[in-house]
């Protein structure tokens, strides 16, 4: 059972462009939605997270958009830089749960 | 910045052998986790540990797996009799006051079962 579906599997964007990664979930008990960034040889690192009481959250060049009725959320990377080249994972969890359910990951390549 | 430390970074073992993966979580954290990532696949939850006991485990975490916090600083994952399909990157993670929020992951142990 795939609890969180993530797309695309990979994307290539030019420096300065916008990267958009989408995730969809099925479990209506999910109410915490983080995004993790992973560089090769490293563990995932928390990038930004959102709860369903807001439709958008922005931190620097990274924005999460959340659509509760559609059960979808997305990550937008504005003004993409080569240093943003990494694998991005969306995840979801009920607040009082111990387990994060991760999406399959999106490899982002930013071309200079 | 505090970090989660995992050793070894790579572990090669023969099928059927026991392995112990070691982790030193961030010192004031209360919640500890093991996740794994098979090459090219998503990160999967194995187990969470809080207040010196398992708080939740996945279907993957069967009787071949165990966790321990032997001395208040280390957190270990033991696989009793390794199988080929146990080959994966194993990540230890810890978090502070909130259960699944702000997980800090270590750099992982790449386990190869031959």
PDB file of N, CA and C in Angstrom, chain B residues 7-93:
ATOM      1  N   UNK B   7      27.872   4.358  12.842  1.00  0.00           N
ATOM      2  CA  UNK B   7      29.030   3.541  12.493  1.00  0.00           C
ATOM      3  C   UNK B   7      28.622   2.082  12.339  1.00  0.00           C
ATOM      4  N   UNK B   8      29.288   1.327  11.451  1.00  0.00           N
ATOM      5  CA  UNK B   8      30.230   1.819  10.455  1.00  0.00           C
ATOM      6  C   UNK B   8      29.493   2.478   9.299  1.00  0.00           C
ATOM      7  N   UNK B   9      30.201   3.075   8.385  1.00  0.00           N
ATOM      8  CA  UNK B   9      29.557   3.654   7.214  1.00  0.00           C
ATOM      9  C   UNK B   9      29.232   2.564   6.191  1.00  0.00           C
ATOM     10  N   UNK B  10      30.056   1.527   6.180  1.00  0.00           N
ATOM     11  CA  UNK B  10      29.802   0.390   5.302  1.00  0.00           C
ATOM     12  C   UNK B  10      30.003  -0.898   6.089  1.00  0.00           C
ATOM     13  N   UNK B  11      29.136  -1.881   5.838  1.00  0.00           N
ATOM     14  CA  UNK B  11      29.246  -3.175   6.504  1.00  0.00           C
ATOM     15  C   UNK B  11      28.944  -4.245   5.463  1.00  0.00           C
ATOM     16  N   UNK B  12      29.891  -5.147   5.309  1.00  0.00           N
ATOM     17  CA  UNK B  12      29.691  -6.282   4.411  1.00  0.00           C
ATOM     18  C   UNK B  12      29.627  -7.541   5.259  1.00  0.00           C
ATOM     19  N   UNK B  13      28.637  -8.371   5.017  1.00  0.00           N
ATOM     20  CA  UNK B  13      28.488  -9.567   5.822  1.00  0.00           C
ATOM     21  C   UNK B  13      28.007 -10.729   4.956  1.00  0.00           C
ATOM     22  N   UNK B  14      28.188 -11.912   5.476  1.00  0.00           N
ATOM     23  CA  UNK B  14      27.694 -13.100   4.785  1.00  0.00           C
ATOM     24  C   UNK B  14      26.266 -13.387   5.226  1.00  0.00           C
ATOM     25  N   UNK B  15      25.478 -13.906   4.320  1.00  0.00           N
ATOM     26  CA  UNK B  15      24.102 -14.291   4.638  1.00  0.00           C
ATOM     27  C   UNK B  15      24.083 -15.221   5.852  1.00  0.00           C
ATOM     28  N   UNK B  16      23.167 -14.964   6.773  1.00  0.00           N
ATOM     29  CA  UNK B  16      23.058 -15.783   7.968  1.00  0.00           C
ATOM     30  C   UNK B  16      23.840 -15.250   9.164  1.00  0.00           C
ATOM     31  N   UNK B  17      24.720 -14.282   8.920  1.00  0.00           N
ATOM     32  CA  UNK B  17      25.509 -13.714  10.012  1.00  0.00           C
ATOM     33  C   UNK B  17      24.711 -12.621  10.731  1.00  0.00           C
ATOM     34  N   UNK B  18      25.112 -12.375  11.962  1.00  0.00           N
ATOM     35  CA  UNK B  18      24.515 -11.301  12.751  1.00  0.00           C
ATOM     36  C   UNK B  18      25.287 -10.000  12.524  1.00  0.00           C
ATOM     37  N   UNK B  19      24.564  -8.897  12.436  1.00  0.00           N
ATOM     38  CA  UNK B  19      25.212  -7.600  12.343  1.00  0.00           C
ATOM     39  C   UNK B  19      24.595  -6.656  13.365  1.00  0.00           C
ATOM     40  N   UNK B  20      25.411  -5.743  13.851  1.00  0.00           N
ATOM     41  CA  UNK B  20      24.940  -4.690  14.749  1.00  0.00           C
ATOM     42  C   UNK B  20      25.326  -3.350  14.144  1.00  0.00           C
ATOM     43  N   UNK B  21      24.327  -2.530  13.919  1.00  0.00           N
ATOM     44  CA  UNK B  21      24.550  -1.186  13.405  1.00  0.00           C
ATOM     45  C   UNK B  21      24.427  -0.215  14.580  1.00  0.00           C
ATOM     46  N   UNK B  22      25.360   0.712  14.642  1.00  0.00           N
ATOM     47  CA  UNK B  22      25.435   1.578  15.810  1.00  0.00           C
ATOM     48  C   UNK B  22      25.137   3.031  15.472  1.00  0.00           C
ATOM     49  N   UNK B  23      24.561   3.704  16.430  1.00  0.00           N
ATOM     50  CA  UNK B  23      24.139   5.090  16.244  1.00  0.00           C
ATOM     51  C   UNK B  23      24.323   5.836  17.560  1.00  0.00           C
ATOM     52  N   UNK B  24      24.769   7.082  17.451  1.00  0.00           N
ATOM     53  CA  UNK B  24      24.770   7.970  18.597  1.00  0.00           C
ATOM     54  C   UNK B  24      23.826   9.121  18.263  1.00  0.00           C
ATOM     55  N   UNK B  25      22.620   9.118  18.840  1.00  0.00           N
ATOM     56  CA  UNK B  25      21.660  10.183  18.550  1.00  0.00           C
ATOM     57  C   UNK B  25      22.113  11.510  19.165  1.00  0.00           C
ATOM     58  N   UNK B  26      21.414  12.571  18.838  1.00  0.00           N
ATOM     59  CA  UNK B  26      21.681  13.871  19.439  1.00  0.00           C
ATOM     60  C   UNK B  26      21.341  13.800  20.922  1.00  0.00           C
ATOM     61  N   UNK B  27      22.211  14.370  21.754  1.00  0.00           N
ATOM     62  CA  UNK B  27      22.230  14.042  23.177  1.00  0.00           C
ATOM     63  C   UNK B  27      20.935  14.343  23.928  1.00  0.00           C
ATOM     64  N   UNK B  28      20.229  15.387  23.633  1.00  0.00           N
ATOM     65  CA  UNK B  28      19.035  15.707  24.404  1.00  0.00           C
ATOM     66  C   UNK B  28      17.743  15.238  23.735  1.00  0.00           C
ATOM     67  N   UNK B  29      17.874  14.423  22.710  1.00  0.00           N
ATOM     68  CA  UNK B  29      16.691  13.924  22.019  1.00  0.00           C
ATOM     69  C   UNK B  29      16.076  12.746  22.772  1.00  0.00           C
ATOM     70  N   UNK B  30      14.771  12.576  22.551  1.00  0.00           N
ATOM     71  CA  UNK B  30      14.026  11.581  23.310  1.00  0.00           C
ATOM     72  C   UNK B  30      13.498  10.435  22.451  1.00  0.00           C
ATOM     73  N   UNK B  31      13.377  10.687  21.142  1.00  0.00           N
ATOM     74  CA  UNK B  31      12.771   9.712  20.252  1.00  0.00           C
ATOM     75  C   UNK B  31      13.823   9.235  19.270  1.00  0.00           C
ATOM     76  N   UNK B  32      13.863   7.934  19.067  1.00  0.00           N
ATOM     77  CA  UNK B  32      14.906   7.349  18.233  1.00  0.00           C
ATOM     78  C   UNK B  32      14.258   6.411  17.229  1.00  0.00           C
ATOM     79  N   UNK B  33      14.871   6.378  16.022  1.00  0.00           N
ATOM     80  CA  UNK B  33      14.259   5.650  14.913  1.00  0.00           C
ATOM     81  C   UNK B  33      15.321   4.944  14.082  1.00  0.00           C
ATOM     82  N   UNK B  34      14.882   3.890  13.430  1.00  0.00           N
ATOM     83  CA  UNK B  34      15.643   3.297  12.337  1.00  0.00           C
ATOM     84  C   UNK B  34      14.756   3.275  11.101  1.00  0.00           C
ATOM     85  N   UNK B  35      15.326   3.742  10.000  1.00  0.00           N
ATOM     86  CA  UNK B  35      14.715   3.676   8.682  1.00  0.00           C
ATOM     87  C   UNK B  35      15.703   2.986   7.762  1.00  0.00           C
ATOM     88  N   UNK B  36      15.201   2.472   6.663  1.00  0.00           N
ATOM     89  CA  UNK B  36      16.124   1.918   5.680  1.00  0.00           C
ATOM     90  C   UNK B  36      15.713   2.338   4.274  1.00  0.00           C
ATOM     91  N   UNK B  37      16.688   2.292   3.391  1.00  0.00           N
ATOM     92  CA  UNK B  37      16.458   2.696   2.001  1.00  0.00           C
ATOM     93  C   UNK B  37      17.167   1.698   1.092  1.00  0.00           C
ATOM     94  N   UNK B  38      16.394   0.862   0.446  1.00  0.00           N
ATOM     95  CA  UNK B  38      16.955  -0.040  -0.550  1.00  0.00           C
ATOM     96  C   UNK B  38      17.309   0.806  -1.770  1.00  0.00           C
ATOM     97  N   UNK B  39      18.399   0.478  -2.416  1.00  0.00           N
ATOM     98  CA  UNK B  39      18.922   1.286  -3.508  1.00  0.00           C
ATOM     99  C   UNK B  39      17.843   1.659  -4.517  1.00  0.00           C
ATOM    100  N   UNK B  40      17.681   2.963  -4.727  1.00  0.00           N
ATOM    101  CA  UNK B  40      16.729   3.434  -5.724  1.00  0.00           C
ATOM    102  C   UNK B  40      15.294   3.462  -5.267  1.00  0.00           C
ATOM    103  N   UNK B  41      15.051   3.073  -4.011  1.00  0.00           N
ATOM    104  CA  UNK B  41      13.668   3.042  -3.528  1.00  0.00           C
ATOM    105  C   UNK B  41      13.466   4.070  -2.417  1.00  0.00           C
ATOM    106  N   UNK B  42      12.261   4.122  -1.907  1.00  0.00           N
ATOM    107  CA  UNK B  42      11.943   5.144  -0.917  1.00  0.00           C
ATOM    108  C   UNK B  42      12.478   4.763   0.456  1.00  0.00           C
ATOM    109  N   UNK B  43      12.520   5.737   1.315  1.00  0.00           N
ATOM    110  CA  UNK B  43      12.911   5.527   2.701  1.00  0.00           C
ATOM    111  C   UNK B  43      11.745   4.853   3.429  1.00  0.00           C
ATOM    112  N   UNK B  44      12.064   3.763   4.157  1.00  0.00           N
ATOM    113  CA  UNK B  44      11.011   2.984   4.826  1.00  0.00           C
ATOM    114  C   UNK B  44      11.236   2.968   6.334  1.00  0.00           C
ATOM    115  N   UNK B  45      10.191   3.163   7.074  1.00  0.00           N
ATOM    116  CA  UNK B  45      10.234   3.106   8.534  1.00  0.00           C
ATOM    117  C   UNK B  45      10.441   1.669   9.003  1.00  0.00           C
ATOM    118  N   UNK B  46      11.324   1.504   9.968  1.00  0.00           N
ATOM    119  CA  UNK B  46      11.504   0.197  10.595  1.00  0.00           C
ATOM    120  C   UNK B  46      10.920   0.186  12.010  1.00  0.00           C
ATOM    121  N   UNK B  47      11.416   1.106  12.849  1.00  0.00           N
ATOM    122  CA  UNK B  47      11.063   1.045  14.257  1.00  0.00           C
ATOM    123  C   UNK B  47      11.282   2.403  14.908  1.00  0.00           C
ATOM    124  N   UNK B  48      10.485   2.681  15.937  1.00  0.00           N
ATOM    125  CA  UNK B  48      10.716   3.852  16.772  1.00  0.00           C
ATOM    126  C   UNK B  48      10.876   3.392  18.214  1.00  0.00           C
ATOM    127  N   UNK B  49      11.606   4.194  18.982  1.00  0.00           N
ATOM    128  CA  UNK B  49      12.004   3.798  20.343  1.00  0.00           C
ATOM    129  C   UNK B  49      11.884   5.023  21.221  1.00  0.00           C
ATOM    130  N   UNK B  50      11.132   4.882  22.302  1.00  0.00           N
ATOM    131  CA  UNK B  50      10.922   6.006  23.216  1.00  0.00           C
ATOM    132  C   UNK B  50      10.780   5.473  24.624  1.00  0.00           C
ATOM    133  N   UNK B  51      11.387   6.154  25.554  1.00  0.00           N
ATOM    134  CA  UNK B  51      11.267   5.777  26.965  1.00  0.00           C
ATOM    135  C   UNK B  51      11.709   4.329  27.187  1.00  0.00           C
ATOM    136  N   UNK B  52      12.791   3.963  26.500  1.00  0.00           N
ATOM    137  CA  UNK B  52      13.426   2.653  26.652  1.00  0.00           C
ATOM    138  C   UNK B  52      12.582   1.479  26.182  1.00  0.00           C
ATOM    139  N   UNK B  53      11.680   1.740  25.264  1.00  0.00           N
ATOM    140  CA  UNK B  53      10.945   0.633  24.692  1.00  0.00           C
ATOM    141  C   UNK B  53      10.508   0.973  23.267  1.00  0.00           C
ATOM    142  N   UNK B  54      10.204  -0.072  22.502  1.00  0.00           N
ATOM    143  CA  UNK B  54       9.702   0.132  21.142  1.00  0.00           C
ATOM    144  C   UNK B  54       8.312   0.749  21.216  1.00  0.00           C
ATOM    145  N   UNK B  55       8.138   1.877  20.512  1.00  0.00           N
ATOM    146  CA  UNK B  55       6.838   2.538  20.507  1.00  0.00           C
ATOM    147  C   UNK B  55       6.022   2.157  19.271  1.00  0.00           C
ATOM    148  N   UNK B  56       6.708   1.842  18.193  1.00  0.00           N
ATOM    149  CA  UNK B  56       6.026   1.400  16.983  1.00  0.00           C
ATOM    150  C   UNK B  56       7.018   0.657  16.101  1.00  0.00           C
ATOM    151  N   UNK B  57       6.538  -0.323  15.360  1.00  0.00           N
ATOM    152  CA  UNK B  57       7.394  -1.037  14.411  1.00  0.00           C
ATOM    153  C   UNK B  57       6.602  -1.378  13.160  1.00  0.00           C
ATOM    154  N   UNK B  58       7.323  -1.541  12.055  1.00  0.00           N
ATOM    155  CA  UNK B  58       6.678  -1.872  10.794  1.00  0.00           C
ATOM    156  C   UNK B  58       6.673  -3.384  10.584  1.00  0.00           C
ATOM    157  N   UNK B  59       6.014  -3.793   9.507  1.00  0.00           N
ATOM    158  CA  UNK B  59       5.962  -5.226   9.174  1.00  0.00           C
ATOM    159  C   UNK B  59       7.347  -5.755   8.835  1.00  0.00           C
ATOM    160  N   UNK B  60       8.226  -4.857   8.383  1.00  0.00           N
ATOM    161  CA  UNK B  60       9.590  -5.273   8.045  1.00  0.00           C
ATOM    162  C   UNK B  60      10.334  -5.718   9.301  1.00  0.00           C
ATOM    163  N   UNK B  61      10.055  -5.076  10.388  1.00  0.00           N
ATOM    164  CA  UNK B  61      10.778  -5.302  11.655  1.00  0.00           C
ATOM    165  C   UNK B  61      10.251  -6.572  12.301  1.00  0.00           C
ATOM    166  N   UNK B  62      10.727  -7.716  11.807  1.00  0.00           N
ATOM    167  CA  UNK B  62      10.268  -9.002  12.344  1.00  0.00           C
ATOM    168  C   UNK B  62      11.222  -9.478  13.449  1.00  0.00           C
ATOM    169  N   UNK B  63      11.081 -10.739  13.805  1.00  0.00           N
ATOM    170  CA  UNK B  63      11.835 -11.274  14.943  1.00  0.00           C
ATOM    171  C   UNK B  63      13.345 -11.296  14.712  1.00  0.00           C
ATOM    172  N   UNK B  64      13.771 -11.105  13.476  1.00  0.00           N
ATOM    173  CA  UNK B  64      15.209 -11.072  13.185  1.00  0.00           C
ATOM    174  C   UNK B  64      15.844  -9.740  13.595  1.00  0.00           C
ATOM    175  N   UNK B  65      15.004  -8.747  13.836  1.00  0.00           N
ATOM    176  CA  UNK B  65      15.485  -7.415  14.177  1.00  0.00           C
ATOM    177  C   UNK B  65      15.298  -7.141  15.669  1.00  0.00           C
ATOM    178  N   UNK B  66      16.211  -6.387  16.233  1.00  0.00           N
ATOM    179  CA  UNK B  66      16.023  -5.901  17.597  1.00  0.00           C
ATOM    180  C   UNK B  66      16.753  -4.571  17.736  1.00  0.00           C
ATOM    181  N   UNK B  67      16.304  -3.781  18.684  1.00  0.00           N
ATOM    182  CA  UNK B  67      16.955  -2.507  18.979  1.00  0.00           C
ATOM    183  C   UNK B  67      17.248  -2.433  20.459  1.00  0.00           C
ATOM    184  N   UNK B  68      18.253  -1.605  20.757  1.00  0.00           N
ATOM    185  CA  UNK B  68      18.669  -1.492  22.144  1.00  0.00           C
ATOM    186  C   UNK B  68      19.300  -0.126  22.354  1.00  0.00           C
ATOM    187  N   UNK B  69      19.131   0.404  23.546  1.00  0.00           N
ATOM    188  CA  UNK B  69      19.827   1.622  23.941  1.00  0.00           C
ATOM    189  C   UNK B  69      20.609   1.251  25.199  1.00  0.00           C
ATOM    190  N   UNK B  70      21.782   0.682  25.008  1.00  0.00           N
ATOM    191  CA  UNK B  70      22.466   0.013  26.119  1.00  0.00           C
ATOM    192  C   UNK B  70      23.005   0.927  27.206  1.00  0.00           C
ATOM    193  N   UNK B  71      23.346   2.175  26.847  1.00  0.00           N
ATOM    194  CA  UNK B  71      24.076   2.970  27.834  1.00  0.00           C
ATOM    195  C   UNK B  71      23.649   4.422  27.882  1.00  0.00           C
ATOM    196  N   UNK B  72      22.481   4.759  27.382  1.00  0.00           N
ATOM    197  CA  UNK B  72      22.008   6.134  27.454  1.00  0.00           C
ATOM    198  C   UNK B  72      22.537   7.042  26.373  1.00  0.00           C
ATOM    199  N   UNK B  73      23.498   6.569  25.572  1.00  0.00           N
ATOM    200  CA  UNK B  73      23.970   7.406  24.474  1.00  0.00           C
ATOM    201  C   UNK B  73      23.919   6.675  23.140  1.00  0.00           C
ATOM    202  N   UNK B  74      24.206   5.383  23.137  1.00  0.00           N
ATOM    203  CA  UNK B  74      24.172   4.620  21.897  1.00  0.00           C
ATOM    204  C   UNK B  74      22.792   4.034  21.648  1.00  0.00           C
ATOM    205  N   UNK B  75      22.505   3.811  20.373  1.00  0.00           N
ATOM    206  CA  UNK B  75      21.250   3.200  19.963  1.00  0.00           C
ATOM    207  C   UNK B  75      21.610   2.217  18.859  1.00  0.00           C
ATOM    208  N   UNK B  76      21.297   0.941  19.055  1.00  0.00           N
ATOM    209  CA  UNK B  76      21.768  -0.062  18.107  1.00  0.00           C
ATOM    210  C   UNK B  76      20.615  -0.801  17.453  1.00  0.00           C
ATOM    211  N   UNK B  77      20.879  -1.257  16.238  1.00  0.00           N
ATOM    212  CA  UNK B  77      19.973  -2.133  15.500  1.00  0.00           C
ATOM    213  C   UNK B  77      20.715  -3.430  15.237  1.00  0.00           C
ATOM    214  N   UNK B  78      20.136  -4.538  15.677  1.00  0.00           N
ATOM    215  CA  UNK B  78      20.743  -5.841  15.460  1.00  0.00           C
ATOM    216  C   UNK B  78      19.877  -6.636  14.488  1.00  0.00           C
ATOM    217  N   UNK B  79      20.541  -7.231  13.516  1.00  0.00           N
ATOM    218  CA  UNK B  79      19.870  -8.180  12.627  1.00  0.00           C
ATOM    219  C   UNK B  79      20.485  -9.541  12.919  1.00  0.00           C
ATOM    220  N   UNK B  80      19.687 -10.439  13.412  1.00  0.00           N
ATOM    221  CA  UNK B  80      20.211 -11.716  13.941  1.00  0.00           C
ATOM    222  C   UNK B  80      20.781 -12.615  12.862  1.00  0.00           C
ATOM    223  N   UNK B  81      20.076 -12.806  11.809  1.00  0.00           N
ATOM    224  CA  UNK B  81      20.503 -13.718  10.740  1.00  0.00           C
ATOM    225  C   UNK B  81      20.187 -13.031   9.417  1.00  0.00           C
ATOM    226  N   UNK B  82      21.192 -12.389   8.858  1.00  0.00           N
ATOM    227  CA  UNK B  82      20.948 -11.524   7.700  1.00  0.00           C
ATOM    228  C   UNK B  82      20.554 -12.311   6.462  1.00  0.00           C
ATOM    229  N   UNK B  83      19.703 -11.665   5.651  1.00  0.00           N
ATOM    230  CA  UNK B  83      19.270 -12.230   4.371  1.00  0.00           C
ATOM    231  C   UNK B  83      19.735 -11.293   3.261  1.00  0.00           C
ATOM    232  N   UNK B  84      19.765 -11.806   2.057  1.00  0.00           N
ATOM    233  CA  UNK B  84      20.174 -10.988   0.921  1.00  0.00           C
ATOM    234  C   UNK B  84      19.325  -9.722   0.820  1.00  0.00           C
ATOM    235  N   UNK B  85      18.029  -9.865   1.094  1.00  0.00           N
ATOM    236  CA  UNK B  85      17.125  -8.728   0.962  1.00  0.00           C
ATOM    237  C   UNK B  85      17.264  -7.696   2.065  1.00  0.00           C
ATOM    238  N   UNK B  86      18.115  -7.962   3.041  1.00  0.00           N
ATOM    239  CA  UNK B  86      18.410  -6.953   4.072  1.00  0.00           C
ATOM    240  C   UNK B  86      19.426  -5.923   3.575  1.00  0.00           C
ATOM    241  N   UNK B  87      20.007  -6.160   2.418  1.00  0.00           N
ATOM    242  CA  UNK B  87      20.971  -5.210   1.866  1.00  0.00           C
ATOM    243  C   UNK B  87      20.270  -3.878   1.606  1.00  0.00           C
ATOM    244  N   UNK B  88      20.765  -2.837   2.225  1.00  0.00           N
ATOM    245  CA  UNK B  88      20.129  -1.519   2.139  1.00  0.00           C
ATOM    246  C   UNK B  88      21.000  -0.515   2.874  1.00  0.00           C
ATOM    247  N   UNK B  89      20.640   0.751   2.744  1.00  0.00           N
ATOM    248  CA  UNK B  89      21.218   1.807   3.580  1.00  0.00           C
ATOM    249  C   UNK B  89      20.310   1.941   4.794  1.00  0.00           C
ATOM    250  N   UNK B  90      20.884   1.828   5.976  1.00  0.00           N
ATOM    251  CA  UNK B  90      20.117   1.943   7.207  1.00  0.00           C
ATOM    252  C   UNK B  90      20.416   3.298   7.846  1.00  0.00           C
ATOM    253  N   UNK B  91      19.356   4.048   8.090  1.00  0.00           N
ATOM    254  CA  UNK B  91      19.483   5.370   8.687  1.00  0.00           C
ATOM    255  C   UNK B  91      18.950   5.349  10.116  1.00  0.00           C
ATOM    256  N   UNK B  92      19.724   5.900  10.999  1.00  0.00           N
ATOM    257  CA  UNK B  92      19.274   6.179  12.348  1.00  0.00           C
ATOM    258  C   UNK B  92      18.785   7.624  12.379  1.00  0.00           C
ATOM    259  N   UNK B  93      17.777   7.900  13.168  1.00  0.00           N
ATOM    260  CA  UNK B  93      17.283   9.272  13.301  1.00  0.00           C
ATOM    261  C   UNK B  93      16.868   9.510  14.739  1.00  0.00           C
TER     262      UNK B  93
END
